[in-house]
Structures are given as structure tokens and as C-alpha cells.
GROMACS .gro file of C-alpha atoms in nm:
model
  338
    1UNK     CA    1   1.007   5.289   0.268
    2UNK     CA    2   0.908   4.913   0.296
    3UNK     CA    3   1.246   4.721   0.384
    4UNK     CA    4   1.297   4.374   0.269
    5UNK     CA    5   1.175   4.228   0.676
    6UNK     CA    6   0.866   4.402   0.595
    7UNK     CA    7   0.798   4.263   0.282
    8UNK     CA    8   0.925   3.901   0.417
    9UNK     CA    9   0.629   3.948   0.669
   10UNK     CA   10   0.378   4.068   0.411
   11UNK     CA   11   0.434   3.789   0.199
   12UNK     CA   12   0.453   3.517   0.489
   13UNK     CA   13   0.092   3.666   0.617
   14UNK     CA   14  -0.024   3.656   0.264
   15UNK     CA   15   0.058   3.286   0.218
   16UNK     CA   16  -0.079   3.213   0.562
   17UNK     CA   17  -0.378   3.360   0.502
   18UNK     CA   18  -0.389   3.150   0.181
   19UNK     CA   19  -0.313   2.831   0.312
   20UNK     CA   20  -0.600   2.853   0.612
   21UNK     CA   21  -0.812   2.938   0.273
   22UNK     CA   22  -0.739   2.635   0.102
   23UNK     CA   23  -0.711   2.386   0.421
   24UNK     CA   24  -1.084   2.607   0.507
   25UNK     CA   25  -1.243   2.509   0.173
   26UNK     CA   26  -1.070   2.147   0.132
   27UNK     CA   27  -1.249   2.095   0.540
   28UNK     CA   28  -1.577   2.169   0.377
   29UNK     CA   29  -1.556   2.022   0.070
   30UNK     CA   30  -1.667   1.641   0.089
   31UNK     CA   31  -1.656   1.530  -0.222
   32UNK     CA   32  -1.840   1.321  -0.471
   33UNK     CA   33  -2.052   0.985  -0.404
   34UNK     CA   34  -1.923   0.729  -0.649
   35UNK     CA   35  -2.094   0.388  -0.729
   36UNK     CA   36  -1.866   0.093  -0.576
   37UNK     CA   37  -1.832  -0.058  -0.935
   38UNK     CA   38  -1.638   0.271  -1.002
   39UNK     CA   39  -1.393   0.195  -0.806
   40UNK     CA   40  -1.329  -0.198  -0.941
   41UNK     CA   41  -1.125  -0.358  -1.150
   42UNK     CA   42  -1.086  -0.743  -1.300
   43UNK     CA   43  -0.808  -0.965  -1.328
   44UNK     CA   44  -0.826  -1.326  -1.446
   45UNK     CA   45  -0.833  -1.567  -1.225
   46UNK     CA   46  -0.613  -1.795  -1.492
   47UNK     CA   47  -0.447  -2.077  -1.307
   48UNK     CA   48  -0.603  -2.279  -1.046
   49UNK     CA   49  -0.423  -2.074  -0.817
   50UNK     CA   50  -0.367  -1.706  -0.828
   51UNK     CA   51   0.031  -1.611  -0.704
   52UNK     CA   52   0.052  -1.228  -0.613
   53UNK     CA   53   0.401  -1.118  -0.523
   54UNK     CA   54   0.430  -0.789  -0.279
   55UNK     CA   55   0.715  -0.595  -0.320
   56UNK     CA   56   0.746  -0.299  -0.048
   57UNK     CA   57   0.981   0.022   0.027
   58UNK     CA   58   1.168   0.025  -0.273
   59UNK     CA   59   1.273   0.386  -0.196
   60UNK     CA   60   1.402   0.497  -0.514
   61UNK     CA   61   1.490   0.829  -0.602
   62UNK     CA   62   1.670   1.035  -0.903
   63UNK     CA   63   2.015   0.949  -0.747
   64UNK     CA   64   2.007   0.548  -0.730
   65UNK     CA   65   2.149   0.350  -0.995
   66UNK     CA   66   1.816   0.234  -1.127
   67UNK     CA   67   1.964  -0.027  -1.342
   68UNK     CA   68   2.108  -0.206  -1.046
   69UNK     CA   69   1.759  -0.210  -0.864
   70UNK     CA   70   1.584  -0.358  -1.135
   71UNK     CA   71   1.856  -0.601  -1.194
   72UNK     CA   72   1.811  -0.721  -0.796
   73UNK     CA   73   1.437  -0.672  -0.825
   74UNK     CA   74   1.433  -0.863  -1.087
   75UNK     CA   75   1.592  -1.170  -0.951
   76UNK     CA   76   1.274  -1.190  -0.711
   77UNK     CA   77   1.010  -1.142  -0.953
   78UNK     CA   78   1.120  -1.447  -1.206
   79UNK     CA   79   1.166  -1.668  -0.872
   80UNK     CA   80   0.751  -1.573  -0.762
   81UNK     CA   81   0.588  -1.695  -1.089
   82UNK     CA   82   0.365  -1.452  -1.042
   83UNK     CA   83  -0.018  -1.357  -1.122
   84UNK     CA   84  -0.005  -0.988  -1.030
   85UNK     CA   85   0.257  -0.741  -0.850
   86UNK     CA   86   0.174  -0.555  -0.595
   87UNK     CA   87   0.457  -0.274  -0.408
   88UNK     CA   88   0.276  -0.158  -0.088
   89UNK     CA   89   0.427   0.120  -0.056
   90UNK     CA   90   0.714   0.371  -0.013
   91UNK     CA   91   0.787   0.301  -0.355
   92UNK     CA   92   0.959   0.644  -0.396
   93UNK     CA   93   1.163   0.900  -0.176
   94UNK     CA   94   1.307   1.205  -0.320
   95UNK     CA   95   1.249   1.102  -0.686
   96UNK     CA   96   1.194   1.288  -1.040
   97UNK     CA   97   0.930   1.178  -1.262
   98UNK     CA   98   1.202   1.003  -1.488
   99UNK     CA   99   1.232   0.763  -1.189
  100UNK     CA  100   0.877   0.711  -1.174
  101UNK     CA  101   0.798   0.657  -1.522
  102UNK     CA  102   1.193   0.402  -1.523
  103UNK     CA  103   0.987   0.207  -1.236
  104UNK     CA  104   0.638   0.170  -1.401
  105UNK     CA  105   0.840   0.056  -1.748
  106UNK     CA  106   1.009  -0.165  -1.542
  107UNK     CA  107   0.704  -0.356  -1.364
  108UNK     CA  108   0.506  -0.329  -1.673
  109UNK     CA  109   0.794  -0.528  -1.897
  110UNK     CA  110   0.698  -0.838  -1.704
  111UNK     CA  111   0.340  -0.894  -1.910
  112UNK     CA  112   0.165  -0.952  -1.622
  113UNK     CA  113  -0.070  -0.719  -1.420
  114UNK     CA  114   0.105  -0.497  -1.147
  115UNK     CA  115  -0.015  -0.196  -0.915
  116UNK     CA  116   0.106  -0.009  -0.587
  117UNK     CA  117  -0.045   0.163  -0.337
  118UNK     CA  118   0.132   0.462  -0.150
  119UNK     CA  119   0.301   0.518   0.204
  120UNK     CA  120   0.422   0.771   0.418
  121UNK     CA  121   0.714   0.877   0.161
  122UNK     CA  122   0.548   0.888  -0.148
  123UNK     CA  123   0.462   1.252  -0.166
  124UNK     CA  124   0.817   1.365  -0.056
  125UNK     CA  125   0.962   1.352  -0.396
  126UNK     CA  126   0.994   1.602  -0.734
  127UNK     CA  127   0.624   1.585  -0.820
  128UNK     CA  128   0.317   1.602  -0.631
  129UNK     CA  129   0.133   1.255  -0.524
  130UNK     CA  130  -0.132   1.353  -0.758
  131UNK     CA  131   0.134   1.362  -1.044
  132UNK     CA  132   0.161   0.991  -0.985
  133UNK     CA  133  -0.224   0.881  -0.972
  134UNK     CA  134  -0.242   1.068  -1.292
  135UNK     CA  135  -0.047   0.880  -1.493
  136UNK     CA  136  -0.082   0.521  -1.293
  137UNK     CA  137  -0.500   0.603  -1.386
  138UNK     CA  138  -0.372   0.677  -1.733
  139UNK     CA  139  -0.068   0.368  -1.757
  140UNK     CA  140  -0.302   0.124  -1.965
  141UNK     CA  141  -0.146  -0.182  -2.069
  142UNK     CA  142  -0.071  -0.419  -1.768
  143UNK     CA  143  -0.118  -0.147  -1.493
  144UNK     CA  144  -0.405  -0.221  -1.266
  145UNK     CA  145  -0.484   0.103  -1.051
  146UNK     CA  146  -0.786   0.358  -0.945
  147UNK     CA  147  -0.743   0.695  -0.817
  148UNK     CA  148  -1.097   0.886  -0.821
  149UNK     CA  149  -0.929   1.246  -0.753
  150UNK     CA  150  -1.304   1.410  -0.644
  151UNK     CA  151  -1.450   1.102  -0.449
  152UNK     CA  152  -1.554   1.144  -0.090
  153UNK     CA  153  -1.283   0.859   0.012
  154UNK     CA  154  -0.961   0.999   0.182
  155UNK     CA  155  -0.659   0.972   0.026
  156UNK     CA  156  -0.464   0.832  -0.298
  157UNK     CA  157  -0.515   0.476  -0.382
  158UNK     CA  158  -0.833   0.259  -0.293
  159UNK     CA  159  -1.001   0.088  -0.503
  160UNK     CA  160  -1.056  -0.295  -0.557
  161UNK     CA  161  -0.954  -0.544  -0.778
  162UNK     CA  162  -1.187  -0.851  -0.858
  163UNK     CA  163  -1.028  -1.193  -0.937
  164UNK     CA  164  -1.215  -1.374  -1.158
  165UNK     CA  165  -1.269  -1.718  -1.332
  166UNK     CA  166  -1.560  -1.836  -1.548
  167UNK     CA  167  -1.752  -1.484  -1.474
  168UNK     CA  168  -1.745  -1.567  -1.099
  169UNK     CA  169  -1.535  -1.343  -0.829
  170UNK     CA  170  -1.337  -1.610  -0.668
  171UNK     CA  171  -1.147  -1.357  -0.440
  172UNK     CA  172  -1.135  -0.942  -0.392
  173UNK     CA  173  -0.781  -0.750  -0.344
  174UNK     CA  174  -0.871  -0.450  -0.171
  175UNK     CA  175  -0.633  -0.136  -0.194
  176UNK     CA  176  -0.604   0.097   0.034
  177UNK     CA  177  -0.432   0.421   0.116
  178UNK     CA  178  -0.238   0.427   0.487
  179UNK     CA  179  -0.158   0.786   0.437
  180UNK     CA  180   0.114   0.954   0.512
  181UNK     CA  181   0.127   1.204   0.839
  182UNK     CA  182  -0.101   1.360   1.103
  183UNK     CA  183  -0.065   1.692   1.243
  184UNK     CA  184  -0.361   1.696   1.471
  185UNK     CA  185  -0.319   1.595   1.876
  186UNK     CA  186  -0.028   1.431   1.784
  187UNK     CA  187   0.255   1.425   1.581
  188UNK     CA  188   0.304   1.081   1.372
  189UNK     CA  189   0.217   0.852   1.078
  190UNK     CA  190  -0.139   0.879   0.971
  191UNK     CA  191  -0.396   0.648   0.991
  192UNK     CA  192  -0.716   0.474   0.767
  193UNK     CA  193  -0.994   0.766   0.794
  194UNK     CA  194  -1.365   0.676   0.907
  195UNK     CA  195  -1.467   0.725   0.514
  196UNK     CA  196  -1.231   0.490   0.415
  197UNK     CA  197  -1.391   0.221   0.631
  198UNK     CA  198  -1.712   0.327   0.535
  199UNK     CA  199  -1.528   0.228   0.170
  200UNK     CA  200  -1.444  -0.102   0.288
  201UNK     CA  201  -1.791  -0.184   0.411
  202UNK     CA  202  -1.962  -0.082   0.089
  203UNK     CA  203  -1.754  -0.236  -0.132
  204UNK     CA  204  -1.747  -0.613   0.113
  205UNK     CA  205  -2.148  -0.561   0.117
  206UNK     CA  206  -2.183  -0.475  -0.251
  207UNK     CA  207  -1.925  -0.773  -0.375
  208UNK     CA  208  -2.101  -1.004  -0.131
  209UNK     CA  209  -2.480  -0.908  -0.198
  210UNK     CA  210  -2.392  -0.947  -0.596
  211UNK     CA  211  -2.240  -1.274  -0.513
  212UNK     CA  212  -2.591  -1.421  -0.436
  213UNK     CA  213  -2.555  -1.311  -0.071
  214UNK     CA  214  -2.175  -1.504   0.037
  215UNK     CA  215  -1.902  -1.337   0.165
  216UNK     CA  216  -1.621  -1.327  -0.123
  217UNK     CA  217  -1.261  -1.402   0.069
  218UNK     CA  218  -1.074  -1.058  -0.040
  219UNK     CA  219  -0.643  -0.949   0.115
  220UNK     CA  220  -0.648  -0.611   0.212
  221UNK     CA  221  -0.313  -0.420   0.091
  222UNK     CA  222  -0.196  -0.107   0.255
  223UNK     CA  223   0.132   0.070   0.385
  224UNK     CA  224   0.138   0.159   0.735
  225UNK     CA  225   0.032  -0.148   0.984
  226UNK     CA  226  -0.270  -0.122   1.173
  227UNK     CA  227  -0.218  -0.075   1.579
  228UNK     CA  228  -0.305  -0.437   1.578
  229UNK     CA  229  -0.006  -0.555   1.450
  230UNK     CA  230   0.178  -0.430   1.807
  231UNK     CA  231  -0.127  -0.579   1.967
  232UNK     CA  232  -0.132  -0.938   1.795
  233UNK     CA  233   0.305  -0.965   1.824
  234UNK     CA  234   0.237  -0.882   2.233
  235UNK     CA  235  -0.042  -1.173   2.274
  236UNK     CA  236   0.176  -1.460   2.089
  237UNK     CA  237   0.083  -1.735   2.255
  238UNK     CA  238  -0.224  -1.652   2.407
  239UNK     CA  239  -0.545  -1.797   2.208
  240UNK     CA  240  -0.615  -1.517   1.967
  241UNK     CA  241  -0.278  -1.519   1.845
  242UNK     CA  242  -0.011  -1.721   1.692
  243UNK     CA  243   0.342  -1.677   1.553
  244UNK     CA  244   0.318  -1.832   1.221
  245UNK     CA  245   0.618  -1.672   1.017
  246UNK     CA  246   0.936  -1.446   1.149
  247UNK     CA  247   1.039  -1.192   1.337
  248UNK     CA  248   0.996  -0.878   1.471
  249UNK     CA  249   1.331  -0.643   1.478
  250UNK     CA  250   1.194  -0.344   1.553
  251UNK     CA  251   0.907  -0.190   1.713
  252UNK     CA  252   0.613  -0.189   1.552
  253UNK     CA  253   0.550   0.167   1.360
  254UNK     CA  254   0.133   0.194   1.333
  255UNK     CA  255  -0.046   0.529   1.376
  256UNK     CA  256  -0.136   0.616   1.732
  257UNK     CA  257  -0.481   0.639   1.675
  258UNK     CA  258  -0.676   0.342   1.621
  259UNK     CA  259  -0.984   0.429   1.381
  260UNK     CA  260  -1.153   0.091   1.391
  261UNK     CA  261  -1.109  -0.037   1.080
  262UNK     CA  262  -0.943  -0.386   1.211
  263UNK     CA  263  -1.323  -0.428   1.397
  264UNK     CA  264  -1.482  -0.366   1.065
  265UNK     CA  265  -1.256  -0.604   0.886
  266UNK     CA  266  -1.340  -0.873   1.207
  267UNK     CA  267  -1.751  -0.743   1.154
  268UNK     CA  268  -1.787  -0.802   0.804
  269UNK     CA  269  -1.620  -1.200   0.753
  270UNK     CA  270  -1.440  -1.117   0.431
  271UNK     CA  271  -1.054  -1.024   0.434
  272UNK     CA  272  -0.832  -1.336   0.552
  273UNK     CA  273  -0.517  -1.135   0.528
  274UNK     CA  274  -0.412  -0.802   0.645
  275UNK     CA  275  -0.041  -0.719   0.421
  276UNK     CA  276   0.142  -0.431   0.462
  277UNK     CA  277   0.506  -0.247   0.420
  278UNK     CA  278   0.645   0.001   0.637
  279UNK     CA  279   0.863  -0.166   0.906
  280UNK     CA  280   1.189  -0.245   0.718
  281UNK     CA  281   1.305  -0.493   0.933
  282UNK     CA  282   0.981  -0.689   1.040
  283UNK     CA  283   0.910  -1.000   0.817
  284UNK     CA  284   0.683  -1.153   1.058
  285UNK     CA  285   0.298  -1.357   0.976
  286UNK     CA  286   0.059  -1.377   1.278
  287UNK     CA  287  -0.236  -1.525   1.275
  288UNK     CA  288  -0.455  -1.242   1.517
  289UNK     CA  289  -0.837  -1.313   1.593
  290UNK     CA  290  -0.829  -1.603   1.271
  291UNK     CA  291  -0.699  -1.305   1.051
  292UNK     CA  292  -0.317  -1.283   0.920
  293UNK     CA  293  -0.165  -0.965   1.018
  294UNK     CA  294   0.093  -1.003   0.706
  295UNK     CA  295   0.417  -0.784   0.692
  296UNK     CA  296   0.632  -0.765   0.357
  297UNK     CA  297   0.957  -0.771   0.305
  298UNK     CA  298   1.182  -0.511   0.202
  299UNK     CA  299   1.275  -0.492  -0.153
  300UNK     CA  300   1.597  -0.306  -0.222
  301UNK     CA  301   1.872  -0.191   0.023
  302UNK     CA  302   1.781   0.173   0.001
  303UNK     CA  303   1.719   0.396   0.372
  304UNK     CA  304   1.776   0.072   0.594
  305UNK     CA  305   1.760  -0.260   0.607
  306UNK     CA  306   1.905  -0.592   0.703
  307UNK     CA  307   2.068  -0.828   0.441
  308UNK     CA  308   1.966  -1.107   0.515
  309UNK     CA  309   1.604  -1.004   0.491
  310UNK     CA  310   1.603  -0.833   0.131
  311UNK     CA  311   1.331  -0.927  -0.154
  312UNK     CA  312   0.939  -1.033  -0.146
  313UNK     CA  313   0.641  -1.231  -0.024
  314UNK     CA  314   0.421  -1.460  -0.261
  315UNK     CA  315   0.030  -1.546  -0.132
  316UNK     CA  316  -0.131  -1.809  -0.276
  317UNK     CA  317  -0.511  -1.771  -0.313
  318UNK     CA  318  -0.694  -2.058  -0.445
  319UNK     CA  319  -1.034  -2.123  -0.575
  320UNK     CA  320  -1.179  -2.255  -0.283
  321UNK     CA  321  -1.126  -1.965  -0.031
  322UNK     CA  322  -0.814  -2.050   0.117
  323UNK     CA  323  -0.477  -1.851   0.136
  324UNK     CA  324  -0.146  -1.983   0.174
  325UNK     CA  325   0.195  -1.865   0.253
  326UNK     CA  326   0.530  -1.962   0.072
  327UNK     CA  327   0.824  -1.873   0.226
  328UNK     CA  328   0.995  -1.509   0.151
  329UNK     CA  329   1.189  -1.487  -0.143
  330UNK     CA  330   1.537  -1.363  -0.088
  331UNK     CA  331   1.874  -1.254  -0.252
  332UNK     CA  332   2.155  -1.036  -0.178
  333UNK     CA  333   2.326  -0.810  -0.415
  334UNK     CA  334   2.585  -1.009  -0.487
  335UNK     CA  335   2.388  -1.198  -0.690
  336UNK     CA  336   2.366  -0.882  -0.910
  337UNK     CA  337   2.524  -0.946  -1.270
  338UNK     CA  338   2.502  -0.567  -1.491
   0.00000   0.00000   0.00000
């Protein structure tokens, strides 16, 4: 007779055997070759200059009063004046599709375009991450998002968003997924894979060459910070680097690994700004090697934070290649009227 241990063991070998299968087949599989203009998008370029407001780690799940968030996300969006939205990140943790769907209503109530990309957090809830492309790729209306499931680009959420005025690309947003976690030599957060880069190249090279051969200024938007945010924070004050905006109130959380992609960016001329999420409590702008090395700031008081520091970041692009800063947007909850 087969006692219950025995079948426990059965099973567990079973599913081992079938998850080496599918990790096996996924290793091999490379995907497909898409054209870069599959993978870009157009906003207008409206205004003489174009305001993008980042929201980051909004951290909702299925047990937050969602009515509350909105009501203190709200106060930031009406004070940005905004072009487009952008959440870098995090946006969920340990939420049901109704949360998901609540959020995306929300954003999309505004009448302007808005998109996220995802962090570390975003597959850790009551769907799978691919749930969530699906129905961002399918939102319509003012959503403004790209997720080309069998591409042979790592991860969730790159693509590229043209801004443009008078048929001309005036600047390039590009998108990109941090990951989430690596299980390889080390244990930690993940990092931007070699294809990805290989992304970032074409689509500079492609934007640039059909530009009559000049560099279009593009922001790159991602999660997790590059290992050169710890690196340009160390070497304020030296002459690559240069405090321009905040602080930083905890260390620096970037991948261990550094897969090159801040040399690429340096290589190729076009991204002015590096912006990302992640670090609740890190609100800080440094100008590193004549690039900004952007962080957000947080936009609810979900996992942790500091109160003083709760809200979002407007960039200013304007027509003639130049980015600007305004300060961060902030409120507390008290401010909160249901």
C-alpha cells in the first residue's frame, strides 16, 4: 500500500520534473524578432511643453481602502497639470484583479494618457503578471502601453512612446522592465538583461536614423535603480557628479550585477534622464556623467514610507531638447476629504 508520504513524494518529483521541463524549454526558446515600430507608440506633443507626472510604489492590494488612495492620489495629479502619467512601478502587492481594473479606471478618468511599467512586486498578487499586460495591451482609450508576450526582449513592459508635434518626434519615453528577482549566483533584485539593451540600442538607432540621422533626447523609465545610482550618490562632489535635488535615506537598493546598460545609455547620446521607483525613502536628482539619475517619490503610505516625502515628480520636456525639474509635489493625508 502507497501511504500518503509516498504519494507526497511522487507528486513533489512529478512537479519537479515538470518545472525543470518548462524552465528547460523557456532556456531554449528565444523568441520572436519584432520590427522596432512594433514596439512604439505616439502621444501629442500639444503644449509647448510636455509635463509627465511619475507616480511610483503605490502598493495597493484587495485590502486597502481604495477610495482613500485615489482621493490622496488625486490631490497630486490636479496639482501636476499633466501631459501623461507614468507609475514606475510596484503599483500592486497582494492585489485581486478588482484592484487592478479600480486603479486603471482611476488613472484613465483623468482624459489624459497614462501607463506603468512593473517592479519587483508586481507579480506577487491574485493574478499572474501576464494577467495585467493583457488587459493594459487591451485598455484602449487613454492607456498608453506595449507588452509583445512572444518577443525576444526579457520581461513585461518595454516599449517606447514617441512625443510628437507637427509629424516630428520632439522627444522618446522609453519603458522598460527592471524585473523582479534573480536566483542565479546570488540572491537579490533582478537586473536589465543583455537583450533588453540590445532593445535600447535598436530602438535609439532606429528613432535617430529616421530622424534624418540626430539623436532624439528620449527619459528612460524603469523600477529598480541602476548600480549607478549608489555610484553617482558616493562621488557627489567630485566632477562627474552633482547633488542637484534631495536626499538619500536609505541605501541604495540596485541589482548586484551591473549588465551595462548605463554605458550603453552614456554610448549612444540620447536619454538625458534616468527615473526610477523602488527606494521608498530616496527623493534625490543627481546629475552623474551629464545624465540625471532621477528617483520618484512615493505615492501612497502603503509598506513604508516617510510623511513628509509622500506624492510625485513632474519633468518638463520642451521642444528644444531640454529637461527640467519642478520641485516634488507633496501632501499628507490629512488633506484627505471622503
Amino acid at each position: 500500500m502507497i501511504n500518503n508520504k509516498k504519494i507526497q513524494s511522487i507528486i513533489s518529483f512529478a512537479m519537479s520534473l515538470l518545472l525543470f521541463g518548462v524552465l528547460f524549454f523557456a532556456s531554449c526558446y528565444a523568441g520572436n524578432r519584432y520590427e522596432v515600430r512594433d514596439y512604439v507608440m505616439e502621444v501629442e506633443f500639444s503644449r509647448s511643453d510636455f509635463r509627465i507626472l511619475q507616480l511610483s510604489d503605490l502598493h495597493l492590494s484587495n485590502k486597502d481602502n481604495l477610495d482613500k488612495q485615489f482621493a490622496f492620489i488625486d490631490l497630486t495629479i490636479r496639482d501636476a497639470n499633466a501631459d501623461l502619467i507614468i507609475v514606475t512601478g510596484d503599483v500592486f502587492s497582494l492585489a485581486e484583479k478588482k484592484t487592478a481594473r479600480d486603479l486603471f479606471a482611476f488613472l484613465d478618468s483623468y482624459g489624459i494618457p497614462w501607463t506603468v511599467t512593473f517592479g519587483n512586486h508586481d507579480e506577487q498578487g491574485y493574478f499572474p503578471i501576464e494577467w495585467l499586460t493583457s488587459v493594459l495591451n487591451e485598455y484602449g482609450s487613454n492607456c498608453v502601453f506595449k507588452d509583445i508576450s512572444d518577443d525576444d526582449v526579457y520581461g513585461n513592459s518595454n516599449f517606447a512612446i514617441n512625443l510628437v508635434k507637427s509629424g516630428s518626434v520632439k522627444w522618446q519615453l522609453i519603458v522598460m522592465d527592471s524585473n523582479r528577482y534573480y536566483f542565479g549566483d546570488y540572491f537579490g533584485y533582478d537586473y536589465i538583461k543583455q537583450d533588453q539593451i540590445d532593445w535600447y540600442k535598436r530602438v535609439v538607432d532606429e528613432t535617430k536614423s529616421q530622424n534624418g540621422g540626430t539623436v532624439v533626447p528620449s527619459v528612460a523609465f524603469f523600477h529598480i535603480p541602476l548600480p549607478e545610482f549608489k555610484d553617482a550618490f558616493d562621488k557627489i562632489g567630485s566632477a562627474d557628479a552633482s547633488l542637484e535635488y534631495g536626499e538619500q535615506n536609505e541605501a541604495p537598493c540596485p541589482p548586484e550585477y551591473n549588465s551595462g546598460l548605463f554605458d550603453m545609455i552614456k554610448q549612444l547620446g540620447s536619454t538625458k534622464a534616468i527615473v526610477v521607483g523602488h527606494d521608498h525613502v530616496n527623493n534625490y536628482r543627481v546629475k552623474y556623467e551629464d545624465i540625471y539619475l532621477c528617483y520618484g517619490i512615493k505615492s501612497t503610505d502603503r509598506v513604508y514610507y516617510d510623511d513628509d516625502m509622500l506624492g510625485g515628480q513632474v519633468f518638463v520636456l520642451s521642444e528644444d531638447g531640454s529637461i527640467s525639474f519642478e520641485p516634488p509635489i507633496y501632501h499628507t493625508y490629512e488633506e484627505v476629504r471622503l
